[in-house]
CSV table of C-alpha atoms in Angstrom, one decimal:
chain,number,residue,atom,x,y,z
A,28,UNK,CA,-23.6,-16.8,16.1
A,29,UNK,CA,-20.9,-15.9,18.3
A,30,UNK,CA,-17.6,-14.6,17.4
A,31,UNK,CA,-15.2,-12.6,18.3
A,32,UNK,CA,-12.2,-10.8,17.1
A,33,UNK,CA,-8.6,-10.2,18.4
A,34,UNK,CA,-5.1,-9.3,16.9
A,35,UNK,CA,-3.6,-11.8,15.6
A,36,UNK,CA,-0.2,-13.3,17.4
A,37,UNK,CA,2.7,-15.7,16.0
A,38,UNK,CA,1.0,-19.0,16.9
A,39,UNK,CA,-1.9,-17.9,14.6
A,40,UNK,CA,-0.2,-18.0,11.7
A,41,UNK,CA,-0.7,-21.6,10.3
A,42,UNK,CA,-4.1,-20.7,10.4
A,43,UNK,CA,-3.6,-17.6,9.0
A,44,UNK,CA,-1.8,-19.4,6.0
A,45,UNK,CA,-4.4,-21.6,5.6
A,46,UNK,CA,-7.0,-19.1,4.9
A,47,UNK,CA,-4.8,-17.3,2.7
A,48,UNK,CA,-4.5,-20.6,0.6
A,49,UNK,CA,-8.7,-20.7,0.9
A,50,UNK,CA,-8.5,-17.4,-0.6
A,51,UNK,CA,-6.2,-17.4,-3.5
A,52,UNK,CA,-8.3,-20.5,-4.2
A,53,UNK,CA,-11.4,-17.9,-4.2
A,54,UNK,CA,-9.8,-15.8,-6.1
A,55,UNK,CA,-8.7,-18.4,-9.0
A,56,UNK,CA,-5.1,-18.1,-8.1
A,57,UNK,CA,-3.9,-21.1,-5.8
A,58,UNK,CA,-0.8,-21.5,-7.7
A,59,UNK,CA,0.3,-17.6,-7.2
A,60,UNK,CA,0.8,-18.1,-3.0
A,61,UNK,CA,4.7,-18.3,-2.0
A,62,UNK,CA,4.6,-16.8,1.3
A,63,UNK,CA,4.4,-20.0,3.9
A,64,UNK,CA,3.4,-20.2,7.8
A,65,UNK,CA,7.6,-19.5,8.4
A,66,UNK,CA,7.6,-16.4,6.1
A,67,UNK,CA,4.5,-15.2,7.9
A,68,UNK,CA,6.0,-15.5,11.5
A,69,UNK,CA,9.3,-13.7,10.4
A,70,UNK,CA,7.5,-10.9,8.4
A,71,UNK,CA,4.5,-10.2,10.8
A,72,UNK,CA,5.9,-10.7,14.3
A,73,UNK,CA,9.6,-9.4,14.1
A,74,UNK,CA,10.9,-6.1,15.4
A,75,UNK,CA,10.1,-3.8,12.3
A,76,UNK,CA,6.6,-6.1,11.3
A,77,UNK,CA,5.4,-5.8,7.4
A,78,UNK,CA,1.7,-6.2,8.4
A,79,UNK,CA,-0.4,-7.1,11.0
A,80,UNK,CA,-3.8,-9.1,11.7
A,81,UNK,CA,-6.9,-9.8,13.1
A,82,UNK,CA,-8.6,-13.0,13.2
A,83,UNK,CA,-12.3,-13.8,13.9
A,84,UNK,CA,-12.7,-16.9,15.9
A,85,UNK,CA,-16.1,-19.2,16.8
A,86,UNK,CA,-16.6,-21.0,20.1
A,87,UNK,CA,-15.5,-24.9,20.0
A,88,UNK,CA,-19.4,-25.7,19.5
A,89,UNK,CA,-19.2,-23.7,15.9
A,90,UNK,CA,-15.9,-25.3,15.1
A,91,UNK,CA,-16.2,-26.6,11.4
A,92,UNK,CA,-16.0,-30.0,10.4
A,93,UNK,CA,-12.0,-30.2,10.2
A,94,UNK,CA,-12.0,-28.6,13.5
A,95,UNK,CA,-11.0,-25.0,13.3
A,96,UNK,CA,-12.4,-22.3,15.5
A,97,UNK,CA,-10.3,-19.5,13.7
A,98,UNK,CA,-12.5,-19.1,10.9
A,99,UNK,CA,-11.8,-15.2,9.5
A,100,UNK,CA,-9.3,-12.8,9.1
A,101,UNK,CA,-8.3,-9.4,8.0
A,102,UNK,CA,-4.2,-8.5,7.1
A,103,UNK,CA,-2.9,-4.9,7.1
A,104,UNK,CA,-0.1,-2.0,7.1
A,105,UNK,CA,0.6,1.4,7.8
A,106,UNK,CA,0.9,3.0,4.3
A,107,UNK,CA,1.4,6.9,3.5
A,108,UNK,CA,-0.2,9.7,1.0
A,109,UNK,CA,2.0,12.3,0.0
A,110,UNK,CA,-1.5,14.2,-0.1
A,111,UNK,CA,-3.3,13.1,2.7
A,112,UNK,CA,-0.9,11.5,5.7
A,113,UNK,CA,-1.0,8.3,7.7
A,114,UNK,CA,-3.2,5.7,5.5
A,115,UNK,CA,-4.1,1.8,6.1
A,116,UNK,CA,-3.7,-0.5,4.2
A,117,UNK,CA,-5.9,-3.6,4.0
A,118,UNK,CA,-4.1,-6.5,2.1
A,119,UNK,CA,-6.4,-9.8,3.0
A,120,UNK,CA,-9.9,-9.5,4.0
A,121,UNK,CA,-11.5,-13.4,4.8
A,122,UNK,CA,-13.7,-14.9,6.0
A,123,UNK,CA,-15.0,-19.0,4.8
A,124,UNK,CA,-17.6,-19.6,3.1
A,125,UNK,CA,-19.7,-21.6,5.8
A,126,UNK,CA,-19.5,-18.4,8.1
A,127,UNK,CA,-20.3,-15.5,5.8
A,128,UNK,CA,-23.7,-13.8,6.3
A,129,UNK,CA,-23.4,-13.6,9.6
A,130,UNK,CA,-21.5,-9.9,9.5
A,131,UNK,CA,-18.0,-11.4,10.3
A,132,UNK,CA,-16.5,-9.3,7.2
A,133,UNK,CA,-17.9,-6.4,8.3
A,134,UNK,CA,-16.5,-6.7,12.0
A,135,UNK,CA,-13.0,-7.2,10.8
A,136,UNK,CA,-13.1,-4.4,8.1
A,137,UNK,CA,-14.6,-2.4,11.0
A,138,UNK,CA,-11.6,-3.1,13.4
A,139,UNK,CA,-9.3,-2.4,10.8
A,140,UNK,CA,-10.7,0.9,10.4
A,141,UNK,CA,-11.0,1.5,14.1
A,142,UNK,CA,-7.1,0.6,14.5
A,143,UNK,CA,-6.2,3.0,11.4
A,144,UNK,CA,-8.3,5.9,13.2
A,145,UNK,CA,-6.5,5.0,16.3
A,146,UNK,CA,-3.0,5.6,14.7
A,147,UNK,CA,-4.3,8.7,13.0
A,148,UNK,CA,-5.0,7.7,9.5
A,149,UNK,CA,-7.0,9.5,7.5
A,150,UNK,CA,-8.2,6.8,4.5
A,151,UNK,CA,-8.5,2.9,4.5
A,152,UNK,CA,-7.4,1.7,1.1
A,153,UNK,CA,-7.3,-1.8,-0.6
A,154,UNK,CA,-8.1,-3.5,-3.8
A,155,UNK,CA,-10.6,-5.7,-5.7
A,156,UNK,CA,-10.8,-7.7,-8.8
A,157,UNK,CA,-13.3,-5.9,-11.0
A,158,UNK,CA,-15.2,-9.5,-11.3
A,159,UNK,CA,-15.9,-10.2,-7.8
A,160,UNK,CA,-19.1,-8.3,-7.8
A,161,UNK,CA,-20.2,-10.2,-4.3
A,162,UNK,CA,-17.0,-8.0,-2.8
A,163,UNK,CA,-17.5,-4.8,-4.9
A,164,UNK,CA,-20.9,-4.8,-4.0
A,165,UNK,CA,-20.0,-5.0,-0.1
A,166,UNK,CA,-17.6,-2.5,-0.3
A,167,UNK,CA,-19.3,0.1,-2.0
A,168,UNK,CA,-22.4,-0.7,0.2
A,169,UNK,CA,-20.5,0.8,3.2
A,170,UNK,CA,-19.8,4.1,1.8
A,171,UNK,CA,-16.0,3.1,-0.3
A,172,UNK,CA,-15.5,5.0,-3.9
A,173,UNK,CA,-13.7,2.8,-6.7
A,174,UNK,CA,-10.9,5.5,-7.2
A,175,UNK,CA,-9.8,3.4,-10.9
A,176,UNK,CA,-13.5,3.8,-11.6
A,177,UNK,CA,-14.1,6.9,-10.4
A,178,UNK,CA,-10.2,9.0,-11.2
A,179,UNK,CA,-8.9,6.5,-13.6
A,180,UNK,CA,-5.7,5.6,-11.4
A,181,UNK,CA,-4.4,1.9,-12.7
A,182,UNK,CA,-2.1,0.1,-10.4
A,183,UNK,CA,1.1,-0.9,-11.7
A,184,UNK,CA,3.7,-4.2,-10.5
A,185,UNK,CA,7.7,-4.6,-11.2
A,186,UNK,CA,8.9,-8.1,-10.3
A,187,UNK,CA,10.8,-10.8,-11.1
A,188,UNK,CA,13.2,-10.1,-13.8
A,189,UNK,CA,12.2,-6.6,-14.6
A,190,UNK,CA,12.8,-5.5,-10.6
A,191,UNK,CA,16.2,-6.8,-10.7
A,192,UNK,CA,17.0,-5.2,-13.5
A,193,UNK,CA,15.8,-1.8,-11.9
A,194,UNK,CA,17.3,-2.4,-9.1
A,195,UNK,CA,21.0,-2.3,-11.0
A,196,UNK,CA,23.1,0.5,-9.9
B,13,UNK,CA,23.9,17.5,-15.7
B,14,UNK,CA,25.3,16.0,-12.6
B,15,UNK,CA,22.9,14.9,-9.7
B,16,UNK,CA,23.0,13.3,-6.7
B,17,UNK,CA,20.8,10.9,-4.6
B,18,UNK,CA,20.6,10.7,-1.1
B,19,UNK,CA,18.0,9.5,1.9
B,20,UNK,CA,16.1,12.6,2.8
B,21,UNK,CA,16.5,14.4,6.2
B,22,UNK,CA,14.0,16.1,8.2
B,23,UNK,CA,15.5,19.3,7.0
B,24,UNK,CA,14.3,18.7,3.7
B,25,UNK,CA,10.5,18.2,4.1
B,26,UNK,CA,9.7,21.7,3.3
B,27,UNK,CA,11.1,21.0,-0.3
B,28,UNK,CA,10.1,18.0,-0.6
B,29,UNK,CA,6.7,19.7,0.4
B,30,UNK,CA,7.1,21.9,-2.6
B,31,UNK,CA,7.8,19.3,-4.9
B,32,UNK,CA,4.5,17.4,-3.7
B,33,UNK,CA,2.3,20.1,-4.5
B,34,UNK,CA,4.1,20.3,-8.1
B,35,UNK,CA,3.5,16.7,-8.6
B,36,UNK,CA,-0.3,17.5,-7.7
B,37,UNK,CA,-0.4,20.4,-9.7
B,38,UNK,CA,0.7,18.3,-12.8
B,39,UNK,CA,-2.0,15.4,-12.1
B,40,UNK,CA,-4.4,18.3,-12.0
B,41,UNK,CA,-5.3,17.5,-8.1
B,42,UNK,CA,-3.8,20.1,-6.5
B,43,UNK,CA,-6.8,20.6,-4.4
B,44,UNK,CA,-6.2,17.1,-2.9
B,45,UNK,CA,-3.0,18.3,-0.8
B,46,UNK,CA,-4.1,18.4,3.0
B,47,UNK,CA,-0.8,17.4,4.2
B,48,UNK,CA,2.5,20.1,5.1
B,49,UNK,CA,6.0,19.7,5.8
B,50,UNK,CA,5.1,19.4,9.7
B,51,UNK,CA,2.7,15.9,8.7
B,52,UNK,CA,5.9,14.9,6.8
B,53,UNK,CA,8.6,15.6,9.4
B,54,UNK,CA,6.8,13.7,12.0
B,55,UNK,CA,5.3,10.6,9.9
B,56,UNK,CA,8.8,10.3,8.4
B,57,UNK,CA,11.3,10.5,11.1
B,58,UNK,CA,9.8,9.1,14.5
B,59,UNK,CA,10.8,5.7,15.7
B,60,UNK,CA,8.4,3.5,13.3
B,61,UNK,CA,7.8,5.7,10.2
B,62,UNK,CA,5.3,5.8,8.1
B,63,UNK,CA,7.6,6.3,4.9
B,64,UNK,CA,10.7,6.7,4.1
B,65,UNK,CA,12.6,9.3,1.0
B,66,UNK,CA,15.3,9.5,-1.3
B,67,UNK,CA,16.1,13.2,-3.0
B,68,UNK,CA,17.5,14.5,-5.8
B,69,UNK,CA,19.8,17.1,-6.2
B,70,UNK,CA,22.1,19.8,-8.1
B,71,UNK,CA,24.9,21.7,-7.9
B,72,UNK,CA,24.4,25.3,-7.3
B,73,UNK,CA,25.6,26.3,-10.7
B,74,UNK,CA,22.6,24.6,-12.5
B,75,UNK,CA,19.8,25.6,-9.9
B,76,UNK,CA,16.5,25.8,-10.9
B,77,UNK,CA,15.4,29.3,-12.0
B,78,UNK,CA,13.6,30.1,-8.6
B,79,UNK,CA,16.7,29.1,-6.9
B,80,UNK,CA,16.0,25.2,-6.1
B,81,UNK,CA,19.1,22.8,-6.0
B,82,UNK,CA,16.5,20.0,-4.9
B,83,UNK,CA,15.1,18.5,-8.3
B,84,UNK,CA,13.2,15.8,-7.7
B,85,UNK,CA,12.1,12.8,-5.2
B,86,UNK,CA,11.1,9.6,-4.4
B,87,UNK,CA,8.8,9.0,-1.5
B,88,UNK,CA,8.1,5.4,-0.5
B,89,UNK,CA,7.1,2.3,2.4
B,90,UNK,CA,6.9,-1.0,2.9
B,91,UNK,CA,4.1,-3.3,2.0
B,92,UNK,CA,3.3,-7.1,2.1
B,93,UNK,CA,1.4,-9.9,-0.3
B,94,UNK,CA,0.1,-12.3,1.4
B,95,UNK,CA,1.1,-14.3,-2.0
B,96,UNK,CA,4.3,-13.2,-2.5
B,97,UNK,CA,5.4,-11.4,0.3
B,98,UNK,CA,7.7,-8.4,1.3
B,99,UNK,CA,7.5,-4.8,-1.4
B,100,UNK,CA,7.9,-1.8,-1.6
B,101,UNK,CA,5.3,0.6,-2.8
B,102,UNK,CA,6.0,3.8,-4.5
B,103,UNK,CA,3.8,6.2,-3.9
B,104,UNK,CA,5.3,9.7,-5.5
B,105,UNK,CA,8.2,10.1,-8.4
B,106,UNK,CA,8.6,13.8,-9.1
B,107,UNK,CA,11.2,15.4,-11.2
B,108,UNK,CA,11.0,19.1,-12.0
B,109,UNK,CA,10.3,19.7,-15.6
B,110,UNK,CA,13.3,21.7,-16.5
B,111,UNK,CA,15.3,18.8,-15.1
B,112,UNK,CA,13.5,15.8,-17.0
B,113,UNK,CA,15.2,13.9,-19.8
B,114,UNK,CA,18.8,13.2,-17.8
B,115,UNK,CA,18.0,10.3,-16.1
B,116,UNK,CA,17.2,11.8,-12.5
B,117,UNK,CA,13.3,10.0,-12.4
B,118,UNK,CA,15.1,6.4,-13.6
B,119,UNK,CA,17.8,6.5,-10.7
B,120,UNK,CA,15.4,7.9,-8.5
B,121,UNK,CA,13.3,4.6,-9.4
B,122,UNK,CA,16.4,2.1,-9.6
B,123,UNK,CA,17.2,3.8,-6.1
B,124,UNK,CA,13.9,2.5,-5.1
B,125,UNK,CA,14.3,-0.6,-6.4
B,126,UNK,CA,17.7,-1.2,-4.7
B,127,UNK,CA,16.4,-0.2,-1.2
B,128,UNK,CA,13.4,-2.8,-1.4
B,129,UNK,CA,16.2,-5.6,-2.5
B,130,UNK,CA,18.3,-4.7,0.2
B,131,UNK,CA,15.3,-5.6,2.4
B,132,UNK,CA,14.1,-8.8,0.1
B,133,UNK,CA,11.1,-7.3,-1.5
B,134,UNK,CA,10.0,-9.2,-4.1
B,135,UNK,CA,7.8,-6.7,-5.8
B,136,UNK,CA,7.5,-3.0,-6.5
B,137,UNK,CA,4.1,-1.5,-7.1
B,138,UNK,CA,3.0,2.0,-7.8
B,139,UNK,CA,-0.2,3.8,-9.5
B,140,UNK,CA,-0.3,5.8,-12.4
B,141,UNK,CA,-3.2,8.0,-13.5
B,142,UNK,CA,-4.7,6.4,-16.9
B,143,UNK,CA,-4.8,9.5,-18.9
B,144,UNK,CA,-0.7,10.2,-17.8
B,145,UNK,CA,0.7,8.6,-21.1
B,146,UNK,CA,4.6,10.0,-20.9
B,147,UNK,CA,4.2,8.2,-16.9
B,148,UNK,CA,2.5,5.1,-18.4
B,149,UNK,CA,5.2,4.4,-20.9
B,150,UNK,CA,8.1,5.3,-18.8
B,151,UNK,CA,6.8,2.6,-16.3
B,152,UNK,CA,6.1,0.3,-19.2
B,153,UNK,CA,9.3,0.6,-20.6
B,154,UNK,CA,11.2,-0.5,-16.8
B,155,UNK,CA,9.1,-4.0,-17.6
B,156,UNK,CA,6.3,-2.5,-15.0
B,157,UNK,CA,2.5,-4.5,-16.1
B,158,UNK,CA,-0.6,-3.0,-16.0
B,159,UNK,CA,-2.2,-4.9,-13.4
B,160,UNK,CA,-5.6,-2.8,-13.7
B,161,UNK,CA,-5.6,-3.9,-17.1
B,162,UNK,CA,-4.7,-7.2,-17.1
B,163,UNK,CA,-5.9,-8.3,-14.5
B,164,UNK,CA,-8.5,-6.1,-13.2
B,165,UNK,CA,-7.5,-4.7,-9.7
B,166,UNK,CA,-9.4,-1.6,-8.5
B,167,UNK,CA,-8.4,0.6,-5.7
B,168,UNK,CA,-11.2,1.3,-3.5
B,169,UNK,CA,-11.2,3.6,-0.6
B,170,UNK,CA,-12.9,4.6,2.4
B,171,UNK,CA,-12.3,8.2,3.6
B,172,UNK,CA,-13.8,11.4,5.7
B,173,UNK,CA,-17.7,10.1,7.4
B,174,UNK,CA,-17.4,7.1,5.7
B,175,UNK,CA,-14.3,6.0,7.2
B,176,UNK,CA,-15.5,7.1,10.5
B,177,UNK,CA,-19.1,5.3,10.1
B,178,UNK,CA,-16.8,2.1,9.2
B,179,UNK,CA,-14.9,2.1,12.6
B,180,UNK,CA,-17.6,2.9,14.5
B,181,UNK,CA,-19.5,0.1,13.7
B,182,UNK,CA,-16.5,-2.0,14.9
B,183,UNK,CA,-17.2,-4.8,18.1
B,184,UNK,CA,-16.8,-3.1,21.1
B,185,UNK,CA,-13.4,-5.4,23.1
């Protein structure tokens, strides 16, 4: 099948939400997403952009049955190692269900890697719930190390409550 | 003891330098440092960087034994959740150990904090190496959760050939 892959721009971003919903819903955590379509427009195509994205996109003959061609899409940043430099970052990696097997995943976790070369990084880092075994698998198929596995590093979250009181002079 | 915090300058990646290698030393990687001041002065102070820095320091009269007056530091960037939205991810907290226990690692941290509200993060995230209990609980006690724990998240990684395999397998434009 056909598809192809371009960054992402502001008008993409109701799609964009809409596969982020798909996959919290994947992920068994619907409730959890806050961000909307406005937050993703003011966050991802200001002046000083949190992320950036990719989406993967079918011809109109491919389009599913609700009518969308945009069908996949990968979500990043430019992140740092104190050890190693310039790192990216990938956040959201999707594609739905109907299109998978046909090596859209791979493409977009591809270009991110390509685009993190390009600005000199030197790793590609994200994470994974240790259930999803279909994703695990993938990963580790490609040549990625589990690095909570493998050097027992846990990652750690402050919010709500607890980051305001931090955040107290 | 007093201390002050500030926003780093370029002037003080070669200690800050320094006091990354320390930081490695203590989580027994010290092998893992490929980077130098030079990485640091240009990822950190050109037009979009790729971190930002608070520091910590003393007054000459309590100086560090080899001469230091720059104790400790915070080195950090901005992320995003696609859930939640705009954080702040902090990716080194060092304090010298002669200088531990008077408060300089919690307003180094509460620093952090402050910066990502000041730009509407919702959440602050970090990692923490499982066997580094003293870290663990000092993270713990600031209301931090265990998210690996809990809920299971793994950090995976693609680095060296395999990073390079990755992106060239990418679609040609």
């Amino acid at each position: 099948m056909d598809f192809s892959i371009r960054a992402a721009n502001v008008e993409d971003c109701k799609d964009i939400a809409r596969m982020i919903v798909e996959l919290a819903e994947y992920e068994k955590v619907a409730d959890h997403v806050k961000v909307t379509q406005r937050d993703l427009e003011q966050d991802g195509f200001s002046k000083n952009p949190f992320f950036h994205g990719i989406v993967a996109e079918v011809p109109e003959q491919h389009k599913t049955k609700d009518g969308h061609t945009k069908i996949g899409y990968a979500l990043y940043f430019y992140s740092y190692s104190s050890w190693s430099g310039r790192a990216i970052y990938m956040e959201d990696l999707y594609v739905m269900p109907e299109f998978r097997g046909k090596s859209i995943g791979k493409a977009l976790m591809s270009k991110v890697a390509q685009l993190g070369l390009a600005a000199g990084c030197n790793q590609l880092n994200f994470t994974v719930l240790d259930w999803n075994k279909p994703s695990l698998d993938f990963y580790l198929s490609q040549g990625s190390f589990d690095i909570t596995a493998d050097m027992g590093y846990h990652c750690m979250r402050c919010e709500g409550e607890a980051l305001e009181h931090l955040a107290q002079p | 003891m007093h201390f002050k915090l500030r926003a780093a300058t370029k002037e003080d990646c070669k200690e800050i330098s320094r006091m990354i290698l320390e930081l490695a030393v203590y989580e027994k990687m010290s092998d893992q440092v490929k980077i130098s001041h030079e990485e640091l002065e240009r990822d950190g102070f050109c037009q979009n960087p790729f971190f930002e820095c608070l520091v910590a320091e003393v007054h000459e009269e309590d100086k560090a034994k080899e001469g230091f007056t720059m104790v400790g530091y915070a080195l950090y960037f901005y992320t995003y959740s696609t859930w939640k939205g705009r954080s702040v991810y902090l990716e080194d907290l060092y304090v010298m150990p002669e200088f531990r226990g008077k408060g300089i690692g919690k307003g180094l941290l509460g620093k952090v904090a402050e910066m990502g509200k000041k730009e509407q993060c919702v959440r602050l995230q970090l990692s923490v190496l499982e066997w580094n209990t003293p870290s663990r609980d000092f993270y713990a006690a600031k209301g931090a959760l265990d998210l690996t724990d809990n809920e299971g998240w793994h950090f995976i990684r693609f680095d060296g050939q395999n990073l390079d395999n990755l992106a060239n397998e990418a679609p040609k434009d």
